[in-house]
CSV table of C-alpha atoms (C1' of nucleotides) in Angstrom, one decimal:
chain,number,residue,atom,x,y,z
A,89,UNK,CA,85.3,4.7,-24.5
A,90,UNK,CA,84.8,6.1,-28.2
A,91,UNK,CA,83.4,9.0,-26.9
A,92,UNK,CA,87.0,10.0,-25.9
A,93,UNK,CA,88.7,9.1,-28.0
A,94,UNK,CA,86.9,11.1,-30.2
A,95,UNK,CA,87.4,14.3,-27.9
A,96,UNK,CA,90.7,13.7,-27.7
A,97,UNK,CA,91.1,13.5,-31.4
A,98,UNK,CA,89.9,16.8,-32.0
A,99,UNK,CA,91.9,18.6,-28.6
A,100,UNK,CA,95.1,17.3,-31.0
A,101,UNK,CA,94.1,19.7,-33.6
A,102,UNK,CA,94.6,23.0,-30.7
A,103,UNK,CA,92.7,23.3,-27.6
A,104,UNK,CA,88.8,24.0,-27.3
A,105,UNK,CA,86.7,24.5,-24.7
A,106,UNK,CA,83.3,22.7,-24.2
A,107,UNK,CA,81.0,24.5,-26.6
A,108,UNK,CA,83.3,24.3,-29.2
A,109,UNK,CA,84.0,20.8,-28.9
A,110,UNK,CA,80.4,19.8,-28.7
A,111,UNK,CA,78.7,22.3,-31.3
A,112,UNK,CA,81.6,21.2,-33.3
A,113,UNK,CA,80.7,17.1,-33.0
A,114,UNK,CA,76.9,18.1,-33.5
A,115,UNK,CA,77.0,20.1,-37.0
A,116,UNK,CA,79.3,17.5,-38.3
A,117,UNK,CA,79.3,14.5,-36.8
A,118,UNK,CA,76.0,13.6,-35.8
A,119,UNK,CA,75.7,11.4,-38.2
A,120,UNK,CA,77.9,8.8,-36.6
A,121,UNK,CA,77.8,9.7,-32.9
A,122,UNK,CA,75.7,11.6,-31.0
A,123,UNK,CA,76.9,13.2,-27.5
A,124,UNK,CA,74.7,15.6,-25.5
A,125,UNK,CA,76.1,18.8,-24.2
A,126,UNK,CA,76.3,17.8,-20.7
A,127,UNK,CA,77.7,14.3,-21.6
A,128,UNK,CA,80.6,15.7,-23.5
A,129,UNK,CA,81.3,18.1,-20.3
A,130,UNK,CA,81.1,15.7,-17.8
A,131,UNK,CA,83.7,14.0,-20.2
A,132,UNK,CA,86.0,16.8,-20.2
A,133,UNK,CA,86.3,17.3,-17.2
A,134,UNK,CA,86.7,13.8,-15.9
A,135,UNK,CA,89.6,13.9,-18.5
A,136,UNK,CA,91.1,17.0,-16.9
A,137,UNK,CA,90.7,14.7,-13.5
A,138,UNK,CA,92.6,12.1,-15.4
A,139,UNK,CA,95.5,13.9,-16.8
A,140,UNK,CA,94.7,13.6,-20.4
A,141,UNK,CA,93.9,17.5,-20.9
A,142,UNK,CA,94.7,20.7,-18.9
A,143,UNK,CA,91.9,23.2,-18.4
A,144,UNK,CA,92.5,26.6,-17.9
A,145,UNK,CA,90.0,29.3,-17.3
A,146,UNK,CA,89.5,31.8,-19.3
A,147,UNK,CA,87.2,35.2,-18.7
A,148,UNK,CA,86.1,38.1,-20.9
A,149,UNK,CA,84.2,40.6,-20.5
A,150,UNK,CA,82.0,39.5,-17.1
A,151,UNK,CA,80.4,36.3,-19.1
A,152,UNK,CA,81.3,33.0,-17.3
A,153,UNK,CA,84.6,32.0,-17.5
A,154,UNK,CA,85.4,29.4,-20.4
A,155,UNK,CA,87.6,26.2,-20.2
A,156,UNK,CA,90.1,26.1,-22.4
A,157,UNK,CA,91.3,22.9,-22.9
A,158,UNK,CA,94.1,21.4,-24.1
A,159,UNK,CA,95.8,17.8,-25.0
A,160,UNK,CA,98.4,16.4,-22.5
A,161,UNK,CA,101.4,14.3,-23.5
A,162,UNK,CA,99.8,11.9,-21.6
A,163,UNK,CA,96.2,12.3,-23.3
A,164,UNK,CA,98.2,12.0,-26.4
A,165,UNK,CA,99.0,8.5,-26.2
A,166,UNK,CA,96.3,7.6,-24.3
A,167,UNK,CA,94.6,8.7,-27.7
A,168,UNK,CA,97.3,6.9,-29.5
A,169,UNK,CA,96.0,3.7,-27.5
A,170,UNK,CA,92.6,4.3,-27.9
A,171,UNK,CA,93.0,4.5,-31.7
A,172,UNK,CA,94.2,1.4,-32.1
A,173,UNK,CA,92.0,-0.6,-30.8
A,174,UNK,CA,89.0,1.0,-31.8
A,175,UNK,CA,90.8,-0.2,-35.3
A,176,UNK,CA,91.7,-3.3,-34.7
A,177,UNK,CA,87.6,-4.1,-33.6
A,178,UNK,CA,85.0,-4.9,-35.6
A,179,UNK,CA,81.7,-3.6,-33.6
A,180,UNK,CA,78.3,-3.9,-35.1
A,181,UNK,CA,76.3,-1.4,-36.1
A,182,UNK,CA,72.8,-1.6,-33.6
A,183,UNK,CA,69.6,0.9,-34.4
A,184,UNK,CA,66.0,0.5,-33.1
A,185,UNK,CA,64.6,0.4,-36.4
A,186,UNK,CA,65.2,-3.1,-36.5
A,187,UNK,CA,63.3,-3.6,-33.6
A,188,UNK,CA,60.5,-3.5,-35.6
A,189,UNK,CA,61.0,-6.5,-38.8
A,190,UNK,CA,60.4,-8.8,-36.2
A,191,UNK,CA,57.2,-8.5,-35.4
A,192,UNK,CA,55.7,-7.0,-39.3
A,193,UNK,CA,53.6,-9.8,-39.7
A,194,UNK,CA,51.6,-8.3,-36.9
A,195,UNK,CA,50.2,-6.5,-39.4
A,196,UNK,CA,48.1,-7.5,-43.2
A,197,UNK,CA,50.7,-7.3,-45.5
A,198,UNK,CA,48.8,-5.1,-47.4
A,199,UNK,CA,49.3,-2.2,-44.0
A,200,UNK,CA,53.3,-3.3,-43.6
A,201,UNK,CA,53.7,-2.8,-47.4
A,202,UNK,CA,53.0,1.2,-46.6
A,203,UNK,CA,54.2,1.3,-43.4
A,204,UNK,CA,57.8,0.0,-45.0
A,205,UNK,CA,57.3,2.0,-48.4
A,206,UNK,CA,57.0,5.4,-46.1
A,207,UNK,CA,60.5,4.4,-44.1
A,208,UNK,CA,61.8,3.7,-47.8
A,209,UNK,CA,60.8,7.0,-48.4
A,210,UNK,CA,63.0,8.3,-45.4
A,211,UNK,CA,65.5,6.8,-46.5
A,212,UNK,CA,66.3,8.3,-49.5
A,213,UNK,CA,65.5,11.6,-47.9
A,214,UNK,CA,68.5,11.6,-45.5
A,215,UNK,CA,70.5,10.1,-48.5
A,216,UNK,CA,69.5,13.1,-50.5
A,217,UNK,CA,69.8,14.9,-47.1
A,218,UNK,CA,73.7,13.6,-47.4
A,219,UNK,CA,74.9,13.3,-50.7
A,220,UNK,CA,74.0,17.1,-51.2
A,221,UNK,CA,75.4,18.1,-48.2
A,222,UNK,CA,78.9,20.5,-48.5
A,223,UNK,CA,81.5,18.2,-48.5
A,224,UNK,CA,81.1,17.9,-45.6
A,225,UNK,CA,83.1,20.5,-44.3
A,226,UNK,CA,85.8,19.3,-46.1
A,227,UNK,CA,86.7,16.3,-43.5
A,228,UNK,CA,86.7,12.9,-42.1
A,229,UNK,CA,86.0,11.7,-45.8
A,230,UNK,CA,86.1,8.3,-44.8
A,231,UNK,CA,83.6,8.9,-42.2
A,232,UNK,CA,81.2,9.9,-44.7
A,233,UNK,CA,82.3,7.4,-47.3
A,234,UNK,CA,81.2,4.9,-44.9
A,235,UNK,CA,77.8,6.9,-44.2
A,236,UNK,CA,77.2,6.8,-48.2
A,237,UNK,CA,77.8,2.9,-48.3
A,238,UNK,CA,75.7,2.1,-45.4
A,239,UNK,CA,72.7,4.3,-46.2
A,240,UNK,CA,72.8,2.6,-49.5
A,241,UNK,CA,73.1,-0.5,-48.9
A,242,UNK,CA,70.1,-0.7,-46.4
A,243,UNK,CA,68.1,1.6,-49.5
A,244,UNK,CA,69.0,-2.1,-51.6
A,245,UNK,CA,67.9,-4.5,-48.8
A,246,UNK,CA,65.1,-2.4,-48.1
A,247,UNK,CA,64.0,-2.9,-52.1
A,248,UNK,CA,65.1,-6.0,-51.8
A,249,UNK,CA,62.0,-6.7,-48.9
A,250,UNK,CA,59.9,-4.6,-50.5
A,251,UNK,CA,59.7,-6.9,-53.7
A,252,UNK,CA,59.7,-10.0,-52.2
A,253,UNK,CA,56.3,-8.8,-49.6
A,254,UNK,CA,54.8,-7.6,-53.0
A,255,UNK,CA,55.4,-10.9,-53.9
A,256,UNK,CA,54.2,-12.7,-51.4
A,257,UNK,CA,57.8,-14.7,-51.3
A,258,UNK,CA,58.4,-13.4,-47.3
A,259,UNK,CA,58.5,-16.7,-45.4
A,260,UNK,CA,57.7,-15.9,-41.9
A,261,UNK,CA,57.3,-18.2,-38.8
A,262,UNK,CA,53.9,-19.4,-37.3
A,263,UNK,CA,53.7,-16.2,-34.4
A,264,UNK,CA,52.6,-18.8,-32.4
A,265,UNK,CA,55.5,-20.4,-31.8
A,266,UNK,CA,56.5,-19.6,-27.6
A,267,UNK,CA,59.5,-18.3,-28.0
A,268,UNK,CA,61.1,-21.0,-25.0
A,269,UNK,CA,58.4,-23.5,-25.0
A,270,UNK,CA,60.6,-25.5,-22.4
A,271,UNK,CA,57.6,-26.6,-19.6
A,272,UNK,CA,54.4,-27.0,-18.9
A,273,UNK,CA,53.0,-23.6,-20.1
A,274,UNK,CA,50.6,-24.5,-22.4
A,275,UNK,CA,50.1,-21.5,-25.2
A,276,UNK,CA,47.5,-19.5,-24.2
B,251,UNK,CA,60.5,3.4,-27.3
B,252,UNK,CA,61.8,0.1,-29.0
B,253,UNK,CA,62.3,-1.5,-26.1
B,254,UNK,CA,59.2,-1.4,-24.8
B,255,UNK,CA,58.1,-2.7,-28.5
B,256,UNK,CA,60.6,-5.9,-28.2
B,257,UNK,CA,58.6,-6.6,-24.4
B,258,UNK,CA,55.5,-5.8,-26.1
B,259,UNK,CA,56.1,-7.5,-29.3
B,260,UNK,CA,57.1,-11.0,-27.2
B,261,UNK,CA,54.5,-11.2,-24.5
B,262,UNK,CA,52.1,-11.1,-27.4
B,263,UNK,CA,53.1,-14.5,-28.0
B,264,UNK,CA,51.4,-15.5,-23.9
B,265,UNK,CA,52.7,-14.6,-20.8
B,266,UNK,CA,56.3,-14.2,-19.9
B,267,UNK,CA,58.2,-13.6,-16.3
B,268,UNK,CA,61.0,-11.2,-16.4
B,269,UNK,CA,63.9,-13.5,-16.7
B,270,UNK,CA,62.3,-15.8,-19.5
B,271,UNK,CA,62.0,-12.4,-21.4
B,272,UNK,CA,65.6,-11.1,-20.0
B,273,UNK,CA,67.2,-14.3,-21.3
B,274,UNK,CA,65.6,-14.6,-24.4
B,275,UNK,CA,66.3,-11.4,-26.1
B,276,UNK,CA,69.8,-12.4,-24.6
B,277,UNK,CA,70.2,-15.5,-26.5
B,278,UNK,CA,68.8,-14.2,-29.3
B,279,UNK,CA,68.5,-10.9,-30.5
B,280,UNK,CA,71.2,-10.2,-28.9
B,281,UNK,CA,73.0,-9.1,-32.2
B,282,UNK,CA,70.2,-6.1,-33.0
B,283,UNK,CA,69.4,-5.1,-29.5
B,284,UNK,CA,70.8,-5.1,-26.0
B,285,UNK,CA,68.9,-4.8,-23.3
B,286,UNK,CA,70.4,-5.3,-19.7
B,287,UNK,CA,68.4,-7.1,-17.1
B,288,UNK,CA,67.8,-4.2,-14.8
B,289,UNK,CA,66.5,-2.2,-17.7
B,290,UNK,CA,64.3,-5.1,-18.8
B,291,UNK,CA,62.6,-5.3,-15.3
B,292,UNK,CA,62.7,-1.6,-14.6
B,293,UNK,CA,61.0,-1.7,-18.2
B,294,UNK,CA,58.0,-4.2,-17.1
B,295,UNK,CA,57.1,-2.4,-14.4
B,296,UNK,CA,57.3,0.9,-15.7
B,297,UNK,CA,54.6,-0.9,-18.2
B,298,UNK,CA,52.8,-2.8,-15.8
B,299,UNK,CA,52.5,0.8,-14.1
B,300,UNK,CA,50.6,2.3,-17.2
B,301,UNK,CA,48.5,-0.7,-17.4
B,302,UNK,CA,50.2,-2.2,-20.6
B,303,UNK,CA,50.5,-5.8,-19.0
B,304,UNK,CA,49.0,-7.1,-15.3
B,305,UNK,CA,51.6,-9.0,-13.3
B,306,UNK,CA,50.8,-11.6,-11.4
B,307,UNK,CA,52.8,-13.2,-8.7
B,308,UNK,CA,53.8,-16.6,-8.4
B,309,UNK,CA,55.6,-18.4,-5.7
B,310,UNK,CA,56.8,-21.6,-6.0
B,311,UNK,CA,59.1,-23.6,-3.2
B,312,UNK,CA,60.3,-21.7,-0.9
B,313,UNK,CA,62.0,-19.0,-3.9
B,314,UNK,CA,61.5,-15.3,-4.1
B,315,UNK,CA,58.3,-15.3,-6.0
B,316,UNK,CA,58.4,-14.7,-10.1
B,317,UNK,CA,56.4,-12.0,-11.0
B,318,UNK,CA,54.5,-13.3,-14.7
B,319,UNK,CA,53.6,-10.6,-17.4
B,320,UNK,CA,50.5,-10.6,-19.5
B,321,UNK,CA,49.7,-8.0,-22.3
B,322,UNK,CA,46.9,-6.1,-21.9
B,323,UNK,CA,44.6,-4.9,-24.4
B,324,UNK,CA,45.5,-1.2,-24.0
B,325,UNK,CA,49.1,-3.2,-23.9
B,326,UNK,CA,48.3,-4.6,-27.0
B,327,UNK,CA,47.0,-1.3,-28.5
B,328,UNK,CA,50.0,0.6,-27.7
B,329,UNK,CA,51.7,-1.9,-29.3
B,330,UNK,CA,50.2,-2.2,-32.6
B,331,UNK,CA,50.6,2.1,-32.3
B,332,UNK,CA,54.6,1.8,-31.6
B,333,UNK,CA,54.9,-1.2,-34.6
B,334,UNK,CA,52.9,1.1,-37.2
B,335,UNK,CA,55.5,4.3,-35.9
B,336,UNK,CA,58.6,1.5,-36.1
B,337,UNK,CA,58.3,0.8,-39.3
B,338,UNK,CA,57.5,3.9,-40.7
B,339,UNK,CA,60.6,5.4,-39.2
B,340,UNK,CA,64.3,5.2,-40.5
B,341,UNK,CA,67.1,5.6,-38.2
B,342,UNK,CA,70.4,5.3,-39.2
B,343,UNK,CA,72.0,3.1,-36.6
B,344,UNK,CA,75.3,3.7,-34.8
B,345,UNK,CA,78.5,2.1,-34.1
B,346,UNK,CA,81.3,3.1,-31.8
B,347,UNK,CA,83.3,1.4,-34.4
B,348,UNK,CA,83.3,4.5,-37.0
B,349,UNK,CA,84.9,7.0,-35.1
B,350,UNK,CA,88.5,5.8,-35.2
B,351,UNK,CA,88.1,6.0,-38.9
B,352,UNK,CA,88.6,9.7,-38.2
B,353,UNK,CA,91.8,9.5,-37.6
B,354,UNK,CA,93.6,7.0,-39.4
B,355,UNK,CA,95.4,9.5,-40.8
B,356,UNK,CA,96.6,9.8,-37.8
B,357,UNK,CA,99.0,6.5,-37.9
B,358,UNK,CA,101.8,6.0,-40.4
B,359,UNK,CA,99.9,4.2,-43.4
B,360,UNK,CA,101.1,0.9,-42.7
B,361,UNK,CA,100.2,0.3,-39.5
B,362,UNK,CA,97.0,2.3,-40.2
B,363,UNK,CA,96.5,-0.7,-42.7
B,364,UNK,CA,97.8,-3.9,-40.4
B,365,UNK,CA,94.6,-2.6,-37.9
B,366,UNK,CA,92.1,-2.4,-40.8
B,367,UNK,CA,93.1,-6.2,-41.6
B,368,UNK,CA,92.4,-7.3,-38.0
B,369,UNK,CA,89.1,-5.3,-38.0
B,370,UNK,CA,88.5,-7.2,-41.6
B,371,UNK,CA,89.3,-10.7,-39.3
B,372,UNK,CA,87.1,-9.6,-36.3
B,373,UNK,CA,84.2,-9.0,-39.3
B,374,UNK,CA,84.9,-12.0,-41.1
B,375,UNK,CA,84.6,-13.4,-38.2
B,376,UNK,CA,81.3,-12.6,-37.3
B,377,UNK,CA,79.6,-13.5,-40.5
B,378,UNK,CA,81.0,-16.5,-40.1
B,379,UNK,CA,79.3,-17.0,-36.5
B,380,UNK,CA,76.0,-15.7,-37.5
B,381,UNK,CA,75.7,-17.5,-40.6
B,382,UNK,CA,77.1,-21.4,-38.8
B,383,UNK,CA,73.9,-20.2,-36.6
B,384,UNK,CA,71.3,-22.8,-36.3
B,385,UNK,CA,68.5,-21.1,-38.5
B,386,UNK,CA,68.5,-18.6,-34.6
B,387,UNK,CA,65.1,-20.8,-33.5
B,388,UNK,CA,63.3,-21.0,-36.7
B,389,UNK,CA,62.3,-17.2,-35.7
B,390,UNK,CA,62.7,-13.9,-36.1
B,391,UNK,CA,64.1,-14.4,-40.2
B,392,UNK,CA,64.0,-11.0,-41.1
B,393,UNK,CA,66.5,-9.7,-38.5
B,394,UNK,CA,68.4,-12.3,-39.5
B,395,UNK,CA,68.3,-11.8,-43.0
B,396,UNK,CA,69.3,-7.7,-42.4
B,397,UNK,CA,72.2,-8.1,-40.0
B,398,UNK,CA,73.3,-11.2,-42.9
B,399,UNK,CA,73.3,-8.0,-44.8
B,400,UNK,CA,74.8,-5.5,-43.1
B,401,UNK,CA,77.8,-7.8,-42.5
B,402,UNK,CA,78.5,-8.6,-46.1
B,403,UNK,CA,78.1,-4.2,-47.0
B,404,UNK,CA,80.2,-3.9,-44.5
B,405,UNK,CA,83.0,-6.2,-45.1
B,406,UNK,CA,82.7,-5.4,-48.9
B,407,UNK,CA,83.2,-1.5,-47.7
B,408,UNK,CA,86.5,-2.0,-45.7
B,409,UNK,CA,88.1,-4.4,-48.4
B,410,UNK,CA,87.1,-1.3,-50.7
B,411,UNK,CA,89.5,1.0,-48.0
B,412,UNK,CA,91.6,-1.8,-47.5
B,413,UNK,CA,92.6,-1.8,-51.5
B,414,UNK,CA,91.9,2.1,-51.9
B,415,UNK,CA,94.5,2.0,-48.9
B,416,UNK,CA,96.9,0.0,-50.4
B,417,UNK,CA,97.4,2.1,-53.5
B,418,UNK,CA,97.7,5.0,-51.8
B,419,UNK,CA,94.9,6.2,-53.2
B,420,UNK,CA,93.1,7.0,-50.0
B,421,UNK,CA,92.8,10.9,-49.9
B,422,UNK,CA,92.5,12.1,-47.1
B,423,UNK,CA,92.9,15.8,-46.1
B,424,UNK,CA,95.1,18.0,-43.6
B,425,UNK,CA,95.3,16.9,-40.2
B,426,UNK,CA,96.0,20.7,-39.8
B,427,UNK,CA,92.5,22.3,-41.0
B,428,UNK,CA,91.2,23.5,-37.5
B,429,UNK,CA,87.5,22.5,-37.6
B,430,UNK,CA,86.1,25.5,-36.6
B,431,UNK,CA,88.6,28.0,-37.5
B,432,UNK,CA,86.4,31.3,-36.7
B,433,UNK,CA,88.0,33.5,-35.0
B,434,UNK,CA,91.5,34.3,-33.8
B,435,UNK,CA,93.3,31.1,-32.8
B,436,UNK,CA,96.0,30.4,-34.5
B,437,UNK,CA,96.8,27.1,-35.2
B,438,UNK,CA,99.9,25.6,-33.1
C,215,DC,C1',69.9,53.7,-29.7
C,216,DA,C1',66.7,50.6,-27.7
C,217,DC,C1',64.6,46.0,-29.0
C,218,DT,C1',64.3,41.4,-30.4
C,219,DG,C1',66.2,36.8,-31.9
C,220,DA,C1',70.1,34.4,-32.6
C,221,DA,C1',73.9,32.2,-31.1
C,222,DT,C1',77.0,31.2,-27.0
C,223,DA,C1',78.5,28.8,-23.0
C,224,DG,C1',77.3,26.5,-19.3
C,225,DT,C1',74.3,24.0,-14.9
C,226,DC,C1',71.1,21.3,-12.8
C,227,DA,C1',68.7,17.8,-10.8
C,228,DC,C1',66.1,13.9,-12.7
C,229,DA,C1',66.3,9.7,-15.7
C,230,DA,C1',67.6,5.8,-18.0
C,231,DA,C1',70.8,2.2,-17.0
C,232,DT,C1',74.5,-1.1,-15.7
C,233,DG,C1',77.9,-4.0,-12.8
C,234,DA,C1',78.1,-6.4,-8.8
C,235,DC,C1',75.9,-8.2,-5.6
C,236,DT,C1',71.7,-11.8,-3.2
C,237,DA,C1',69.9,-16.3,-2.9
C,238,DT,C1',67.2,-20.4,-3.8
C,239,DT,C1',67.2,-24.7,-7.3
C,240,DC,C1',68.5,-27.8,-10.2
C,241,DA,C1',72.1,-31.3,-12.5
C,242,DT,C1',75.9,-34.4,-11.8
C,243,DG,C1',79.0,-37.2,-11.0
C,244,DA,C1',82.9,-38.7,-7.1
D,263,DT,C1',74.1,-37.8,-0.3
D,264,DC,C1',76.3,-34.6,-0.5
D,265,DA,C1',79.7,-31.3,-2.6
D,266,DT,C1',80.4,-28.2,-7.0
D,267,DG,C1',78.7,-25.9,-10.3
D,268,DA,C1',75.5,-24.3,-13.7
D,269,DA,C1',70.7,-21.9,-14.6
D,270,DT,C1',67.1,-19.4,-12.7
D,271,DA,C1',65.2,-15.2,-10.4
D,272,DG,C1',65.6,-10.8,-9.4
D,273,DT,C1',67.2,-6.5,-6.2
D,274,DC,C1',70.2,-1.9,-5.7
D,275,DA,C1',73.6,1.6,-5.2
D,276,DT,C1',76.2,3.8,-8.8
D,277,DT,C1',77.4,5.3,-13.0
D,278,DT,C1',75.9,7.9,-17.2
D,279,DG,C1',73.4,10.5,-19.8
D,280,DT,C1',69.4,14.0,-20.9
D,281,DG,C1',65.6,18.0,-20.8
D,282,DA,C1',65.4,22.1,-19.7
D,283,DC,C1',66.8,26.1,-17.7
D,284,DT,C1',70.1,30.4,-16.8
D,285,DA,C1',72.6,34.1,-18.3
D,286,DT,C1',75.5,36.9,-21.4
D,287,DT,C1',76.7,38.7,-25.9
D,288,DC,C1',75.9,39.9,-30.7
D,289,DA,C1',74.4,41.2,-35.4
D,290,DG,C1',70.5,43.8,-37.6
D,291,DT,C1',67.1,46.4,-37.7
D,292,DG,C1',62.8,50.5,-36.9
DNA sequence: CACTGAATAGTCACAAATGACTATTCATGA
DNA sequence: TCATGAATAGTCATTTGTGACTATTCAGTG
């Protein structure tokens, strides 16, 4: 749902064609959403079919005609609905990076430390890149602010974990406990 | 990739069948990954095809036979590789909730405030539920710790935003700036 | 001016993910 | 004891999402 919210929101600022929309998202919003080109086109097509946007084929030269999308008033209504809905909810973010943490105890402490320090380096690098970005096209300040807050918070947590690990204060359960020891199933 | 890491990691603790794996993830790790049943089965099948796990059909009664998966030593090697790789990277989390923030200025300030207060309520509720959970099966402490940290950090940020909005100190750019004012295209 | 690499614009066949099922077993209480 | 709903176990048709591709235009340069 939030992908259509995004597209509708961008189209509120004026008509645009598919490539333009995707390109803008890719350049400016890649850090908070990821929307590949074919997905964007498919969504636009569907939104057109539902009457949220109109399409107008524009051909210049003899390149394949560009399809220019424009928000309808119905689309605007949907935008309003989706926006209210989105703002009122909180959906926790998910990342693949979490999974590994579940299994750190499968590695010797020293190596785990080394790897997490690499992770920390990657994180500070992203943070730096983000901070030095040129006011990000001047727009979407809240998003940027949020992302900065998030990255800093992640860094703080990671540093805390590293400190605890170095001090040997990381309590981890025995890796032998079967996740669901319901019936017979002796631990192998 | 992190889904196979997860499955392999769980299988390290002993053989399990598909339902068991999915069920465990659903119950205990839903907050950090989401893996529907058919996806889990498909992954297991593929891992079997690649020799990372072995399958053994076990039938009891005359229900459809259960397929029990067991990690191979090749699977263990892959696990080690994926784990190291995962720990060394940092991948920023993404959430659909961010998108709405890009468009708060489309709403009257008062209403935006009301909606974000609803969001805040949803967040504190999730936080409360998480804190009161019964030591989460005693396992995966780092994950829990991380999630708690994350939720608290989100709450702090949201409170800050709310405060800024109430004080009218939320600087937002004019909604009229076209995202990519490259060529002709007069703002409509 | 012809050539090259980048930017523009979009498509398509394939891979991944999921909602909605089927079908058996188990607990329970009327 | 036998209906009923929950838990167990898995499948399949459909939708979604994407890597890799085609094809045109444009800017720069030798």
